Coordinates of C-alpha atoms in Angstrom, one line a residue:
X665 CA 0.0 0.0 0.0
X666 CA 1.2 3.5 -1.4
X667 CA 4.9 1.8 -1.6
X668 CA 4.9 0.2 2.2
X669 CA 5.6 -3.0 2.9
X670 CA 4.1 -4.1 7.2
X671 CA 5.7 -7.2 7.2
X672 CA 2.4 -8.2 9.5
X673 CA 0.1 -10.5 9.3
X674 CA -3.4 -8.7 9.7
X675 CA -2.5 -6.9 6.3
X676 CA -1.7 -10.0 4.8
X677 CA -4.5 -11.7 5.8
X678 CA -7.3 -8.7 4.0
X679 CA -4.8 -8.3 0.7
X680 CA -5.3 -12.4 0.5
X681 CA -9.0 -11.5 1.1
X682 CA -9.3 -9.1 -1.9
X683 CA -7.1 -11.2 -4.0
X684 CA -9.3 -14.1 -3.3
X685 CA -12.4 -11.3 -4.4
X686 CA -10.9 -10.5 -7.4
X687 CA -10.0 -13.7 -8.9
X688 CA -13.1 -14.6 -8.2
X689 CA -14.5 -12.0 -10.4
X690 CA -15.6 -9.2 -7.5
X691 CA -14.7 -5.9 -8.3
X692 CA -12.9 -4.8 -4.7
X693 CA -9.7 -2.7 -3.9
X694 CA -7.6 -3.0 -0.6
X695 CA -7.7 0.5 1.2
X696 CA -5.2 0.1 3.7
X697 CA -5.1 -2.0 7.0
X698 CA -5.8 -0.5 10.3
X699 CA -2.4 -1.4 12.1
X700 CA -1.9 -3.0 15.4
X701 CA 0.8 -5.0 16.1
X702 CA 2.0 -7.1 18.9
X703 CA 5.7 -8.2 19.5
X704 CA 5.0 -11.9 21.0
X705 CA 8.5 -12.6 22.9
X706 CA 8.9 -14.6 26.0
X707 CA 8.3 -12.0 29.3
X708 CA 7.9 -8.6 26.7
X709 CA 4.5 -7.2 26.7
X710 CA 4.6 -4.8 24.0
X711 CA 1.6 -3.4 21.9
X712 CA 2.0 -0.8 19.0
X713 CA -1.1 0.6 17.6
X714 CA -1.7 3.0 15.0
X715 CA 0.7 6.1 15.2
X716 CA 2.6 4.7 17.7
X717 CA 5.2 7.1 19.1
X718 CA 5.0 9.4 16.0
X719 CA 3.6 13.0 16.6
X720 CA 0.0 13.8 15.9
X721 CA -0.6 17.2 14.9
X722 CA -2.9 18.7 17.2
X723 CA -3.7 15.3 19.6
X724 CA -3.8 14.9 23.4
X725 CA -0.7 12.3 24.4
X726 CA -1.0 11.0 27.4
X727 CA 2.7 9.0 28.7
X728 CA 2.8 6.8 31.6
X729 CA 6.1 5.7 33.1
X730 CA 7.1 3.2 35.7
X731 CA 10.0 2.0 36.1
X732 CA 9.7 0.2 39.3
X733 CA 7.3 -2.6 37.7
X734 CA 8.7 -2.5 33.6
X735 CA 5.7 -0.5 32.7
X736 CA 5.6 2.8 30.3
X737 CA 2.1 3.8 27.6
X738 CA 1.8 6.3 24.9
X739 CA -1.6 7.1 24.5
X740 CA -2.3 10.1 21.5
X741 CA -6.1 11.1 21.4
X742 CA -7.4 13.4 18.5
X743 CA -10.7 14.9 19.5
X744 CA -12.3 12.1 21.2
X745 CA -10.4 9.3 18.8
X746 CA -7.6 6.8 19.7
X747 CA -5.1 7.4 16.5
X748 CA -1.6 5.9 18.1
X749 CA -0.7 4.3 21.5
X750 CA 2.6 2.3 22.5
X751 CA 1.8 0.0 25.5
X752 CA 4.7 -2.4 27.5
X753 CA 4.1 -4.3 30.2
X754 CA 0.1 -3.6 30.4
X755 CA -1.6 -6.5 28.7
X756 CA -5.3 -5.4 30.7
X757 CA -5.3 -2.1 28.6
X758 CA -4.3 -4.0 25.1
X759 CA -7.7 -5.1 24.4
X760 CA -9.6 -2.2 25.1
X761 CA -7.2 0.6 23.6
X762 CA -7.1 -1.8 20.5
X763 CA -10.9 -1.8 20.4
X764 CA -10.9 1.8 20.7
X765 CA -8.4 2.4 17.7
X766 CA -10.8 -0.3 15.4
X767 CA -13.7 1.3 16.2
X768 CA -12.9 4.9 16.2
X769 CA -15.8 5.4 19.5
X770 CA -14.8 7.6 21.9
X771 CA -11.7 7.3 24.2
X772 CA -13.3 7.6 27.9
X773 CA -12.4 11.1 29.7
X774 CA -10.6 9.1 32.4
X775 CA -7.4 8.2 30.3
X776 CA -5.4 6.9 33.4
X777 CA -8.2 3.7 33.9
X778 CA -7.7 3.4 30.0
X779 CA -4.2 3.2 30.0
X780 CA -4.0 0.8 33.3
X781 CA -6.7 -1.6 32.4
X782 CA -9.5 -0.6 34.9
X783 CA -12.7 -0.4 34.3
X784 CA -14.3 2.4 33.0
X785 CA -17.2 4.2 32.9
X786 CA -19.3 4.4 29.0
X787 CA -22.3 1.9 27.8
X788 CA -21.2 -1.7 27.2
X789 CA -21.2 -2.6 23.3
X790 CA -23.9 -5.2 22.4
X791 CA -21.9 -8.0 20.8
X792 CA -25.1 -8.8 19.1
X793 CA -25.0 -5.1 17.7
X794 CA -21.5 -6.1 15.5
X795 CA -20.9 -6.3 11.7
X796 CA -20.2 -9.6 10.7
X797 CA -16.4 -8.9 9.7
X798 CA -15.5 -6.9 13.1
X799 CA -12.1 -8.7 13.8
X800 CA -12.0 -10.5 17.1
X801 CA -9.0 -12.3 17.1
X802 CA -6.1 -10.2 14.9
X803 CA -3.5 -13.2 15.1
X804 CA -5.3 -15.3 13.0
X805 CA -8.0 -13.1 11.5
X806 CA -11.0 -14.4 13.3
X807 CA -14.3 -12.4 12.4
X808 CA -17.8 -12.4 14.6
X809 CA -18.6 -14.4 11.0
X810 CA -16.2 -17.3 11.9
X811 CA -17.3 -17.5 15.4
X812 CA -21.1 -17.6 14.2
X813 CA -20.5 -20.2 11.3
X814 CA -18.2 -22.5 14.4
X815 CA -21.2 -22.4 16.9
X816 CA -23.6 -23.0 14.0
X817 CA -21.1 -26.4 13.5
X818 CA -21.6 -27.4 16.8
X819 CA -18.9 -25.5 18.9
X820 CA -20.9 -24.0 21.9
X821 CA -18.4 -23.8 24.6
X822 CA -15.6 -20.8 24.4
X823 CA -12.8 -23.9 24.7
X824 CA -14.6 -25.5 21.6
X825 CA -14.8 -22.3 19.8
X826 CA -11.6 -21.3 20.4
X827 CA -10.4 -24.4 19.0
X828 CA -12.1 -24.5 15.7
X829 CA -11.4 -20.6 14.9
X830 CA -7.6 -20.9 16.7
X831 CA -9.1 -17.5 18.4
X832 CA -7.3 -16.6 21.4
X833 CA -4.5 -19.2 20.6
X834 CA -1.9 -16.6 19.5
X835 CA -0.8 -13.9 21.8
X836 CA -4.0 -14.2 24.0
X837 CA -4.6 -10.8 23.7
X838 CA -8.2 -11.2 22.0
X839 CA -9.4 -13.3 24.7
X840 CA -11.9 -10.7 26.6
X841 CA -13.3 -9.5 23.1
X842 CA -13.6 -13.3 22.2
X843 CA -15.2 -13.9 25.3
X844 CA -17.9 -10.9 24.9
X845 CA -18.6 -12.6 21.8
X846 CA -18.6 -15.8 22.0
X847 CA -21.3 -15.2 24.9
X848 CA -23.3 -13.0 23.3
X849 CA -22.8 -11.8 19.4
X850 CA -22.5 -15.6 18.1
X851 CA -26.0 -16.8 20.3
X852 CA -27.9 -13.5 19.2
X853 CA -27.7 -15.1 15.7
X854 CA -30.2 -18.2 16.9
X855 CA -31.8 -16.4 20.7
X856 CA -32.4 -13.2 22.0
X857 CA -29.7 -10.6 22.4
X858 CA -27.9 -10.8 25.8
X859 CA -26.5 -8.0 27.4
X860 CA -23.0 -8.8 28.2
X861 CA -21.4 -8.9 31.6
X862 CA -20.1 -5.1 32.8
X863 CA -16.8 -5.1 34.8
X864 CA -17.2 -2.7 37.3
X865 CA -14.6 -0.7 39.4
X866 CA -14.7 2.7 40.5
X867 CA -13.5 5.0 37.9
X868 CA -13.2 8.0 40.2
X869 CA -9.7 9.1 40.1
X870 CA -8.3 11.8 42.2
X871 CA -5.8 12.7 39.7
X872 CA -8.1 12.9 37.0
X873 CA -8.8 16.5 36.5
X874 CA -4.8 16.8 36.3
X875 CA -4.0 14.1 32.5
X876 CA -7.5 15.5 31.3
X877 CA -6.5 18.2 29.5
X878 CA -8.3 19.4 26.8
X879 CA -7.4 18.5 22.9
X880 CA -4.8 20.8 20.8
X881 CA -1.3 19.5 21.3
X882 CA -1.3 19.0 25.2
X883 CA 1.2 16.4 26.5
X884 CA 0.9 14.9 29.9
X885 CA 3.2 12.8 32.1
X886 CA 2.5 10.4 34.2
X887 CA 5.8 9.4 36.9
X888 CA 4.4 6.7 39.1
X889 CA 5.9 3.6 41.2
X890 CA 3.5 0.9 42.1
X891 CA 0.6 1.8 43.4
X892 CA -3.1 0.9 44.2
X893 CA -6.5 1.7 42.5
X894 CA -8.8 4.5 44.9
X895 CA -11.0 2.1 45.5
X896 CA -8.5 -0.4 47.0
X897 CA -9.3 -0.7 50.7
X898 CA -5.4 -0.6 51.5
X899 CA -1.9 -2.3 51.5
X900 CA -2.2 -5.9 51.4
X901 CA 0.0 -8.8 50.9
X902 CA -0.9 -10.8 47.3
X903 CA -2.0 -14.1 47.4
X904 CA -0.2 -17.1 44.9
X905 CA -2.4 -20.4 45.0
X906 CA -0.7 -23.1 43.3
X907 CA -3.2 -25.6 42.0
X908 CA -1.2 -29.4 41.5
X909 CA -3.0 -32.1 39.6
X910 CA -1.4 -35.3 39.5
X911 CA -3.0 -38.2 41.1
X912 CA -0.2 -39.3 42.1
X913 CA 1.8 -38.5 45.5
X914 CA 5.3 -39.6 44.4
X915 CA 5.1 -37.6 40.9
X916 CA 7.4 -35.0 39.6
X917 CA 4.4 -32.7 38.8
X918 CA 3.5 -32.0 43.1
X919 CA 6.7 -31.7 43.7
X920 CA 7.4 -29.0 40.8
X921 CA 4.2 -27.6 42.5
X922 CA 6.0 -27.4 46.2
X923 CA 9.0 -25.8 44.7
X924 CA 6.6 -23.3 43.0
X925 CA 5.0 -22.7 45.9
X926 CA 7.9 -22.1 47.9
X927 CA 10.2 -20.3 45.7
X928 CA 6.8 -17.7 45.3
X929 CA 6.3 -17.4 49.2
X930 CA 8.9 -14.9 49.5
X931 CA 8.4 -11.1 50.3
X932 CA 6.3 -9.6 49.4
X933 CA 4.0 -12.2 48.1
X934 CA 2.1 -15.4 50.1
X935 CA 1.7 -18.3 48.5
X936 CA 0.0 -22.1 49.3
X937 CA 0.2 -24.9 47.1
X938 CA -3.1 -26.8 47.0
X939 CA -2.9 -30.4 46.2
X940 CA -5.8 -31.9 44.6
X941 CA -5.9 -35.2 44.8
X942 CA -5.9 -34.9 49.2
X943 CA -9.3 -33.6 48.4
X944 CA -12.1 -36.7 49.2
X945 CA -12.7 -38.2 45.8
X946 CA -16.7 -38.9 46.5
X947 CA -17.2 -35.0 47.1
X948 CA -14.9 -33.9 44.4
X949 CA -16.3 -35.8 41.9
X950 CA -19.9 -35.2 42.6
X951 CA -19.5 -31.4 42.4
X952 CA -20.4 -31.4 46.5
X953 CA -19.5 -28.2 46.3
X954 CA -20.6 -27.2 49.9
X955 CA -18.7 -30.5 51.4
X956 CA -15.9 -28.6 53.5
X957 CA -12.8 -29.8 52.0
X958 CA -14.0 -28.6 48.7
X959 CA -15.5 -25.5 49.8
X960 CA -12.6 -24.3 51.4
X961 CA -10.6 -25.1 48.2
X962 CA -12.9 -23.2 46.0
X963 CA -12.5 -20.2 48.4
X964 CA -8.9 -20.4 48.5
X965 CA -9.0 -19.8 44.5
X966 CA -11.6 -17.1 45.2
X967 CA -9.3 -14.9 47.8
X968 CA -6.0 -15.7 45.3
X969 CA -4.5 -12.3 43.1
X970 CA -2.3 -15.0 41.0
X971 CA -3.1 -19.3 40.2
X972 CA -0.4 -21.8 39.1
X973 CA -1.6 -24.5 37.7
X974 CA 1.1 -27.6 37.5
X975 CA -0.4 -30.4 35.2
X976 CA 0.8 -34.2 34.2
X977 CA -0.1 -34.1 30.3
X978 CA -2.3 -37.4 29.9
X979 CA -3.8 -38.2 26.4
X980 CA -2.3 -34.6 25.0
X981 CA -4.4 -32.8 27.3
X982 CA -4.0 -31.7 30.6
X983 CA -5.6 -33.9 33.8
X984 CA -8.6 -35.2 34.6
X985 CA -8.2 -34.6 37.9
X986 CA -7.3 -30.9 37.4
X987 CA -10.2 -30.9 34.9
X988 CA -12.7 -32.1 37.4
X989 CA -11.7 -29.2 40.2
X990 CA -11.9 -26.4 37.5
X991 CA -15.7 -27.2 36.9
X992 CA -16.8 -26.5 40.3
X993 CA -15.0 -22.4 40.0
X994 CA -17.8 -20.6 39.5
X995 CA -18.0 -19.1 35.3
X996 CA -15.8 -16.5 36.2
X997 CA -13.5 -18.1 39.3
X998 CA -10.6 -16.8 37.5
X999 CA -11.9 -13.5 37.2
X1000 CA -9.3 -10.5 38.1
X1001 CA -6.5 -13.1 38.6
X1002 CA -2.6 -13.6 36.8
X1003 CA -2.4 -17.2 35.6
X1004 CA 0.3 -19.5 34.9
X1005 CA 0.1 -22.4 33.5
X1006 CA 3.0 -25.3 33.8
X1007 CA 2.7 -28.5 32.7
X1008 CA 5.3 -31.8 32.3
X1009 CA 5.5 -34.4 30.4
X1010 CA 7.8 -37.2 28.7
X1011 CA 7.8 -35.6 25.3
X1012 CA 7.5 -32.0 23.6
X1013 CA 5.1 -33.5 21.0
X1014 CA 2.3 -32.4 24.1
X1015 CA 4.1 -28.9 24.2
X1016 CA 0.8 -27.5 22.6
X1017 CA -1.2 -29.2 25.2
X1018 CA -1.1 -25.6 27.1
X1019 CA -2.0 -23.2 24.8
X1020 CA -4.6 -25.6 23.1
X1021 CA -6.2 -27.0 26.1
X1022 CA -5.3 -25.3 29.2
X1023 CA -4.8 -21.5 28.1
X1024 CA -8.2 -21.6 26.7
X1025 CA -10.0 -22.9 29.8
X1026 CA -7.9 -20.5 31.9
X1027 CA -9.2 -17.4 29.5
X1028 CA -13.0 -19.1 30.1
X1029 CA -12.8 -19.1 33.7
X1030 CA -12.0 -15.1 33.4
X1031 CA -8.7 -14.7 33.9
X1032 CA -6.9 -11.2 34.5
X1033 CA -4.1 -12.3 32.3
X1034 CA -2.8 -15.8 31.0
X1035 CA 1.1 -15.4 30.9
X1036 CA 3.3 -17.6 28.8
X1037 CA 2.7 -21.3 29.9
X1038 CA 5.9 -23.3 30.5
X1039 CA 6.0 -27.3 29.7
X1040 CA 8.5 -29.1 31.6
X1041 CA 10.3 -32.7 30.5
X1042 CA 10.2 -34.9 33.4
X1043 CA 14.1 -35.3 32.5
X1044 CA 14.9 -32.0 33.5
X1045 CA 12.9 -32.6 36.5
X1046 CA 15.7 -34.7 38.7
X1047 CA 14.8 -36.3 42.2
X1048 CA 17.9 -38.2 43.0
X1049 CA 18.8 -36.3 45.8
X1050 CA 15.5 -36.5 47.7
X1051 CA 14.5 -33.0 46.4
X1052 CA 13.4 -31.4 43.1
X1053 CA 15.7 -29.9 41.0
X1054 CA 15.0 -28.2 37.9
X1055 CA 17.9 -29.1 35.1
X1056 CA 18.8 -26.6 32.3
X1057 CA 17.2 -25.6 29.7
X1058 CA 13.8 -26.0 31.8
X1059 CA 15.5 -24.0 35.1
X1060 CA 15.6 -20.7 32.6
X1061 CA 12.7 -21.1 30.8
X1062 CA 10.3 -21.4 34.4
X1063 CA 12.8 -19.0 35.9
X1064 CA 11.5 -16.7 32.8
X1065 CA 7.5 -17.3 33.0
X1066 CA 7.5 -17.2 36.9
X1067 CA 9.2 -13.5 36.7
X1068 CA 6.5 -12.6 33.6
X1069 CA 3.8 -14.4 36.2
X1070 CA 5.6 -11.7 39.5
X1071 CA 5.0 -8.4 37.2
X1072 CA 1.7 -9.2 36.8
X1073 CA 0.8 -10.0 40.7
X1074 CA -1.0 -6.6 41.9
X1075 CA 1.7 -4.3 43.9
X1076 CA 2.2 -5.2 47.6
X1077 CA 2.4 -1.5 48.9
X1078 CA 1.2 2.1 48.4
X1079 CA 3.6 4.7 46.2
X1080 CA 2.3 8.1 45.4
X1081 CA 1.4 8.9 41.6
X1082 CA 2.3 12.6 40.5
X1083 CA 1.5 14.1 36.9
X1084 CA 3.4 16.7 35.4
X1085 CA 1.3 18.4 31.7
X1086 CA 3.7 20.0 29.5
X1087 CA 2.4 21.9 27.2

């Protein structure tokens, strides 16, 4: 287009589109491709959408920085309109800033919640309400006409959908948009529209009135260490739950779950490892969900900020047993939390086990943010001395994921946030 070449995908994917048109005898022209693009490396969260870190004549950039958690934004507003935004280390804001830029609606006043990934205040969009070629997934081009013709087939649950459109399968970063729709705009084709489900958070800032400046060039900084929503009721110390699911007592899988826990139950984070198969199998597997033992299991995932789940791979999947305890969460059990996902296995042929099977039941379950999953070989995973040791190349690659899984616990303490508008 006009001499450029992306080098992404999502163009690619809509000048195949019109090349298909056009050898098939429809008159059709490509106009361009609205860019967003997302670097997928190991422990880099890095979104570049539209104009980026270029200047826009007359637009309202916000910048964040924060050093102290790996964090910086670029957000540039024209009128009410996204038009560029650079985002590292703030997968909760991808989604909705991306949906902003495709849709050209209205950036909300509160730019800070934008920008951090809270909730903010503005109507809900009816998934039933969107054309049939709105984009869901950008990785691999999945349309609200994909996920209609996939339910249509027979793929009703989001895992099901997920797997027969590969939505959510790439970076993850579609997975609340996919969610929205997959609950709402692909069942309004057969059933009544559904209104969707509204996170809510206070979107009050005190700081608000000083990054709201009005449109016509106005930059503003943001300098901030870690520090907690207005609403929060205080400091407290986050909560790790690691979730292990082998049936087994003696297998490597628990014991990679104890070292989780215990290498995560340092300052300033608390963490328990919760061991499935101790829970009474009669209860368990009847969905007793108000038998004490599981009760108190399902409310230890309830009062968790971060889950690890450590799974055997069995049959290319992950375990039954771990299967069986995530169907009594409630829909959302997940909802507001980091994930990690580990699982081991005699073979890498099963590496795809997490991002095809686990990843997508984690994103289901509501999930704050799915980092990258980890599979271990149970030969790097040596007991001879009586206690786990993680052999290289494994011990990097969990070292990795478990600091990606630490930046995105909420922060432990309280740090003042001060904003400085140059002009």
């Amino acid at each position: 287009m006009h001499d450029e070449v992306s080098g992404l995908i999502a163009p690619a994917w809509e000048q195949a589109e019109v090349l298909a048109g056009v050898l098939t005898g429809e008159r059709r022209a490509y106009a361009g491709t609205r860019t967003i693009t997302r670097l997928k490396v190991r422990g880099v969260d890095l979104a570049v959408i539209g104009a980026g870190e270029s200047e826009v004549a007359g637009a309202e950039t916000v910048v964040l920085t924060d050093p102290a958690r790996g964090q910086y934004a670029r957000l540039s507003v024209l009128e009410t309109r996204v038009v560029g935004a650079v985002l590292l280390g703030l997968p909760d804001s991808v989604a909705q800033v991306s949906r902003l830029y495709d849709s050209e609606d209205a950036a909300p006043n509160d730019r800070l919640a934008l920008l951090m990934g809270w909730a903010v205040p503005g109507p809900a969009q009816d998934p039933g309400s969107l054309a049939g070629q709105t984009v869901i997934c950008r990785c691999s081009n999945v349309t609200k006409n994909d996920l209609t013709t996939a339910w249509l087939r027979g793929a009703r649950a989001e895992s099901d959908l997920a797997r027969a459109t590969r939505a959510t399968t790439g970076c993850g970063g579609a997975a609340a948009p996919f969610r929205r729709s997959a609950g709402g705009s692909v069942r309004s084709t057969t059933s009544p529209t559904r209104t969707p489900r509204a996170a809510t958070r206070s979107g009050n800032l005190p700081w608000t009135a000083s990054h709201r400046p009005p449109c016509g060039g106005t930059t503003t900084v943001i300098r901030c260490q870690n520090f907690w929503p207005p609403d929060s009721e205080g400091p407290t110390v986050p909560k790790i739950l690691v979730i292990s699911a082998s049936p087994s007592s003696t297998s490597r899988t628990e014991r990679l779950g104890e070292l989780m826990a215990e290498q995560l139950n340092t300052h300033p984070w608390h963490a328990d490892h919760l061991k499935v198969r101790t829970l009474p199998a009669a209860p368990l597997l009847g969905a007793e969900v108000a038998h004490p033992s599981v009760s108190a299991a399902v409310e230890q995932v309830a009062q968790a900020d971060g889950i690890v789940l450590a799974t055997p791979t069995y049959k290319a999947s992950f375990s039954g047993l771990l299967k069986t305890f995530l169907d009594l969460l409630p829909q959302f059990g997940f909802s507001g939390k980091a994930v990690l996902p580990l699982a081991t296995g005699g073979s890498t042929a099963h590496v795809l086990a997490l991002d095809y099977a686990l990843r997508p039941v984690a994103h289901s379950l509501g999930a704050r943010h799915v980092v990258q999953s980890f599979f271990v070989l149970d030969k790097h995973l040596d007991i001879s001395s009586g206690t786990l040791r993680i052999l290289p190349p494994s011990s990097q690659g969990v070292e990795e994921v478990m600091e990606q899984f630490r930046r995105a616990l909420p922060a432990p303490s309280r740090h003042p946030v001060t904003a400085d508008e140059h002009r």
